[in-house]
Short mmCIF file of N, CA and C in Angstrom, two decimals:
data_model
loop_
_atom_site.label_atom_id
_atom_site.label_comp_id
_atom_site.label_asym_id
_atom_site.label_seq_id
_atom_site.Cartn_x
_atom_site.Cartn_y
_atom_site.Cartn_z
N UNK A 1 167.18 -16.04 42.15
CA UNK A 1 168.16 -15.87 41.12
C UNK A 1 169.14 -17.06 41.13
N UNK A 2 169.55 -17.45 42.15
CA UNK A 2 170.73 -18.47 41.89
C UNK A 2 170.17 -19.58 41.94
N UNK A 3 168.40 -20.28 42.12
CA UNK A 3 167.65 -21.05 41.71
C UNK A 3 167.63 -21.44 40.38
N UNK A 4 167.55 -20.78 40.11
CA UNK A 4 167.40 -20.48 38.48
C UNK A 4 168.92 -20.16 37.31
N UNK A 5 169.91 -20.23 38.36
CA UNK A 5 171.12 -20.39 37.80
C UNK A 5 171.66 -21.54 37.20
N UNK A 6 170.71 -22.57 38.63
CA UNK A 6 171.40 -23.85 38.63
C UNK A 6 170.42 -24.24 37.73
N UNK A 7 169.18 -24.21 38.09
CA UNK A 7 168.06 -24.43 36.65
C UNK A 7 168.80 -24.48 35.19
N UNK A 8 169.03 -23.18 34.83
CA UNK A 8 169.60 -23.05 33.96
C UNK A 8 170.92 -24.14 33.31
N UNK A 9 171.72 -24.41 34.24
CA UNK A 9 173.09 -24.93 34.48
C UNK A 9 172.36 -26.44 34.16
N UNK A 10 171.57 -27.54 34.83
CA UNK A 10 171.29 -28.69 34.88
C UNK A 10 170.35 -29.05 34.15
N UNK A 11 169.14 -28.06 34.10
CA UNK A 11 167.86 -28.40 33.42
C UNK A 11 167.63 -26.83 32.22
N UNK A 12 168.52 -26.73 31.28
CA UNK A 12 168.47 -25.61 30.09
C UNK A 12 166.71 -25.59 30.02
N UNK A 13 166.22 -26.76 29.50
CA UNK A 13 164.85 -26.46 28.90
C UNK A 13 163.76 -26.74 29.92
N UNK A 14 164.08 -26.67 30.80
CA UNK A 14 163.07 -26.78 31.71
C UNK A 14 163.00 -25.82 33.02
N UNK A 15 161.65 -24.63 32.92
CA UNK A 15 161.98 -23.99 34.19
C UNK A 15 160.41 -24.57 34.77
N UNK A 16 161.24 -24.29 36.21
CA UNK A 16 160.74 -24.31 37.48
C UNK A 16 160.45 -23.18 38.92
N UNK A 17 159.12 -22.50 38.87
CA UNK A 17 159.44 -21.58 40.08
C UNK A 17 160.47 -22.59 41.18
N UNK A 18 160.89 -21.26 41.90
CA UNK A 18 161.67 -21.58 43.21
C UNK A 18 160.55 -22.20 44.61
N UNK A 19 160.49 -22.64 45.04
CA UNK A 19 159.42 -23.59 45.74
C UNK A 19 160.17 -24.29 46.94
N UNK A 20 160.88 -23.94 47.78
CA UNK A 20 161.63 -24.95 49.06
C UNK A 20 160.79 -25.71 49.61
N UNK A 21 161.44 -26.90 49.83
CA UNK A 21 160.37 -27.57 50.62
C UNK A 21 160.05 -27.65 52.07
N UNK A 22 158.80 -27.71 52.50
CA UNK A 22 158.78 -27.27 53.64
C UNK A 22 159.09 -28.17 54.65
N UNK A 23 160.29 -29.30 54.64
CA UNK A 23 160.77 -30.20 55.58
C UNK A 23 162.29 -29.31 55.26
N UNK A 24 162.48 -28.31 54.80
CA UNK A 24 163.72 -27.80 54.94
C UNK A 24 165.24 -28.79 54.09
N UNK A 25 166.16 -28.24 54.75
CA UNK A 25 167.44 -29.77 54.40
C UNK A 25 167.40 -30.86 54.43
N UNK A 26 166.23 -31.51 55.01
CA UNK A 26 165.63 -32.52 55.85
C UNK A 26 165.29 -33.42 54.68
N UNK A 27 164.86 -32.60 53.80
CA UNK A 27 164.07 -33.27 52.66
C UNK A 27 164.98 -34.13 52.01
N UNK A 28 166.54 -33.67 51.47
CA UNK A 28 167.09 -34.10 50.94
C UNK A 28 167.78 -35.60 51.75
N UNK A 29 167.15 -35.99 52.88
CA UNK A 29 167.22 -37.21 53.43
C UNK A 29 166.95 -38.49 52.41
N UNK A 30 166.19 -38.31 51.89
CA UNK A 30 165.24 -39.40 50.90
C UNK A 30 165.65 -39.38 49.46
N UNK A 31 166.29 -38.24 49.14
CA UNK A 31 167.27 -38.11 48.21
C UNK A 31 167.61 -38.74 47.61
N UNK A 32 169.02 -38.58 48.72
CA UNK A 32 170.70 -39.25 48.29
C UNK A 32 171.00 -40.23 48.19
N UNK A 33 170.14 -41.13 48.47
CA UNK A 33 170.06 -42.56 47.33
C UNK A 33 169.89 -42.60 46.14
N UNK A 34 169.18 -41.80 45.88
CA UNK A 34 168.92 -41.75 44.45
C UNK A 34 169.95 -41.26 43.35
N UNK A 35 170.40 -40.03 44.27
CA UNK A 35 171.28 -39.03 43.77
C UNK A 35 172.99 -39.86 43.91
N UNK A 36 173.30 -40.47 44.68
CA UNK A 36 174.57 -41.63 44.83
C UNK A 36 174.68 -42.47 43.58
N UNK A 37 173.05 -42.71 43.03
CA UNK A 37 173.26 -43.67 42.00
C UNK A 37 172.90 -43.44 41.04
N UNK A 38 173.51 -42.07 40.81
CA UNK A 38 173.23 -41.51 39.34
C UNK A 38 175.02 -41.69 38.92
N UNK A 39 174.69 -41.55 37.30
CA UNK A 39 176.24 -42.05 36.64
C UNK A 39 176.97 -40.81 36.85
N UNK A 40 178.39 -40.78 36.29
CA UNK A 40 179.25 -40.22 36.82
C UNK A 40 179.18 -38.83 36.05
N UNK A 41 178.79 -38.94 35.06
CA UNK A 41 178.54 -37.61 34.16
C UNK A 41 177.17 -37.05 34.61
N UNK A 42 176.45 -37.41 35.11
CA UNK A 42 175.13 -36.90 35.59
C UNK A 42 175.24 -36.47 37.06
N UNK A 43 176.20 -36.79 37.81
CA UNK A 43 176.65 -36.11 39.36
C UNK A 43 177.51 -35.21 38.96
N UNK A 44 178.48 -35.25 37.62
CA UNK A 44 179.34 -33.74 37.82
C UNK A 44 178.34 -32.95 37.07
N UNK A 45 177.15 -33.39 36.66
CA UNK A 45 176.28 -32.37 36.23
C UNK A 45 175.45 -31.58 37.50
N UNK A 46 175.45 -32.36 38.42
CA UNK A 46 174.37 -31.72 39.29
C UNK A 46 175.63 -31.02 40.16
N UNK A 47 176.80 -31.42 40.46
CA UNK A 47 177.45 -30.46 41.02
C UNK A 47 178.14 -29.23 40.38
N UNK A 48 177.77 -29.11 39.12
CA UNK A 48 177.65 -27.90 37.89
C UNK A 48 176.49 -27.36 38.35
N UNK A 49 175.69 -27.81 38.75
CA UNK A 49 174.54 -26.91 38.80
C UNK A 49 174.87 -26.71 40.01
N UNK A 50 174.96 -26.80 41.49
CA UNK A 50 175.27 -26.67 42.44
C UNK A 50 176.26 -25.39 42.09
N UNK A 51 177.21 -25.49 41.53
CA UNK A 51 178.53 -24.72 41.37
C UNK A 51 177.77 -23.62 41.17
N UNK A 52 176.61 -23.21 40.25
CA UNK A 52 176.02 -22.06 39.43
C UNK A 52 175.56 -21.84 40.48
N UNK A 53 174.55 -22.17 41.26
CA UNK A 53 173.68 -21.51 42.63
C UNK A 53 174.94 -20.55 43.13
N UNK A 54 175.57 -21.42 43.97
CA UNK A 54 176.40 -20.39 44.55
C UNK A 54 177.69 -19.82 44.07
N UNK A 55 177.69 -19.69 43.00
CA UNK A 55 178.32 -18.39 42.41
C UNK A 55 177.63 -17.26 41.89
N UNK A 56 176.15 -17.65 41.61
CA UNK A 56 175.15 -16.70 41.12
C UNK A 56 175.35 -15.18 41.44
N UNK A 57 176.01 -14.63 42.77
CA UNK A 57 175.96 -13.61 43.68
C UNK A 57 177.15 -13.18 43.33
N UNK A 58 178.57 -13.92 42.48
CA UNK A 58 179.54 -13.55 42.45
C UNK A 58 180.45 -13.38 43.82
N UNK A 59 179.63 -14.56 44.55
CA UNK A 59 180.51 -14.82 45.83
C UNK A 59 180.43 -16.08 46.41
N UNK A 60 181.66 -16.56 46.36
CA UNK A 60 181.58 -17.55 47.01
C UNK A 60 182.11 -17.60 48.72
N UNK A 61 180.88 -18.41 49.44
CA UNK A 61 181.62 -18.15 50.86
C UNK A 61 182.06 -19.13 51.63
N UNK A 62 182.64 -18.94 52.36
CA UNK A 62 183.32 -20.56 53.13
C UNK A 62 182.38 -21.13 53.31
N UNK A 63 180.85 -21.02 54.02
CA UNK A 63 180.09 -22.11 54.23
C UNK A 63 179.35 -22.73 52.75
N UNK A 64 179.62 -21.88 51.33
CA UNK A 64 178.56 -22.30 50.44
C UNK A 64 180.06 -23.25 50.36
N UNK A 65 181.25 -23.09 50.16
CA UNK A 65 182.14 -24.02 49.66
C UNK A 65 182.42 -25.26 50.30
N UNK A 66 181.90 -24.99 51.77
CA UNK A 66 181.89 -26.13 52.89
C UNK A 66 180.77 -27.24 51.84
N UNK A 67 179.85 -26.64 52.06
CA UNK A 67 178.38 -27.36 51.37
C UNK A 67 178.57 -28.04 50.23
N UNK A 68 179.29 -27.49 49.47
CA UNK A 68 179.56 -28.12 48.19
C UNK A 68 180.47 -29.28 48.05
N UNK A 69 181.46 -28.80 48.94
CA UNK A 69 182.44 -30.17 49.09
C UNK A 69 182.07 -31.10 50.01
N UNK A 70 180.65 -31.18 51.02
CA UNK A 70 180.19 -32.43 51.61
C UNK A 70 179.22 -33.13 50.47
N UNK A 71 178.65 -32.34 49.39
CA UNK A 71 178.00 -33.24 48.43
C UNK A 71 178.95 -33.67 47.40
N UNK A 72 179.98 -33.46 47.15
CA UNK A 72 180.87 -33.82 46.37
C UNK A 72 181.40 -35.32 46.77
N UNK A 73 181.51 -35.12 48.60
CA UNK A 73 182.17 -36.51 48.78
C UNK A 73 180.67 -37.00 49.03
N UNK A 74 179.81 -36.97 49.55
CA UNK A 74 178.71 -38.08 49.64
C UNK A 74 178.30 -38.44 48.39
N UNK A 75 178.89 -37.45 47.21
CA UNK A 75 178.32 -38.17 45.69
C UNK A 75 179.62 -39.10 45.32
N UNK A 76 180.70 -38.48 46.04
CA UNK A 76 182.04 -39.47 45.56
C UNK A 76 181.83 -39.13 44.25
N UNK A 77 182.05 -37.75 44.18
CA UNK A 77 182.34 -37.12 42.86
C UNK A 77 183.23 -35.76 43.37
N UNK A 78 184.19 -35.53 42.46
CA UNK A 78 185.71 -34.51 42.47
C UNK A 78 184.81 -33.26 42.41
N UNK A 79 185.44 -32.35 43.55
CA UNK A 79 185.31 -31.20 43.47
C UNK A 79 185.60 -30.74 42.30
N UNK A 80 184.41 -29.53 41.66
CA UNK A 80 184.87 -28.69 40.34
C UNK A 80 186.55 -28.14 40.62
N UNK A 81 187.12 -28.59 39.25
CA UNK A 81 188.59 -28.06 39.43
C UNK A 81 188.90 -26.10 39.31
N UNK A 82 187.70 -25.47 39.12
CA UNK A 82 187.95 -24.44 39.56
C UNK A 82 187.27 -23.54 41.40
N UNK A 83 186.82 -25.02 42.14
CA UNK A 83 187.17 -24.71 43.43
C UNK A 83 188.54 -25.55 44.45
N UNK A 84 189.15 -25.93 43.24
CA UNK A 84 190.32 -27.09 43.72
C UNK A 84 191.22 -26.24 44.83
N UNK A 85 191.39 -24.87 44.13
CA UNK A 85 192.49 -24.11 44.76
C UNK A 85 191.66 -23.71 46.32
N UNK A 86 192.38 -23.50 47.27
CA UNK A 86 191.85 -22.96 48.28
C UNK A 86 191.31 -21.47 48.41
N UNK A 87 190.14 -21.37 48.49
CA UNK A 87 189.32 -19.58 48.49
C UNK A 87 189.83 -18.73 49.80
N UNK A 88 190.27 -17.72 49.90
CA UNK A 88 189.75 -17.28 51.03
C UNK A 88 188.94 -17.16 52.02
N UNK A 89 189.30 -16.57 53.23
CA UNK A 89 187.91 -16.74 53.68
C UNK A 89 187.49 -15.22 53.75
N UNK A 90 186.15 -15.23 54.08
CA UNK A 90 185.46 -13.85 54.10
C UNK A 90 185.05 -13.77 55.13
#
């Protein structure tokens, strides 16, 4: 479900089963080059889609918000301004 949130959120016309890869987090090693040098409207897009995954559940938790704000600075792109404020923790 929250696969398919962000689906939704980044790629409207295009679905994709959910499929992890089987090198895990690992994968996204080979990445973030790519993803660093995407333009600036196309990284607050993918961290829009990011944003949708984990809100999908209607919860956000300290570690999904941890996660989000280490790809925010390795994209050197601004946290969404509606996680600006500080969340609780759970």
């Amino acid at each position: 479900m929250a696969f398919q949130a962000g689906m939704a959120r980044v790629l409207p016309r295009f679905s994709r089963p959910y499929a992890p890869p089987s090198q895990g987090v690992v994968a996204l090693e080979s990445a973030w080059s790519a993803l660093v040098g995407l333009a600036p409207h196309d990284k607050q897009e993918l961290v829009a889609g990011a944003l949708a995954v984990i809100s999908a559940d209607g919860v956000t938790t300290l570690t999904e918000l941890e996660l989000l704000r280490t790809v925010c600075a390795l994209l050197d792109c601004p946290l969404p301004l509606e996680l600006a404020a500080p969340v609780p923790r759970r």
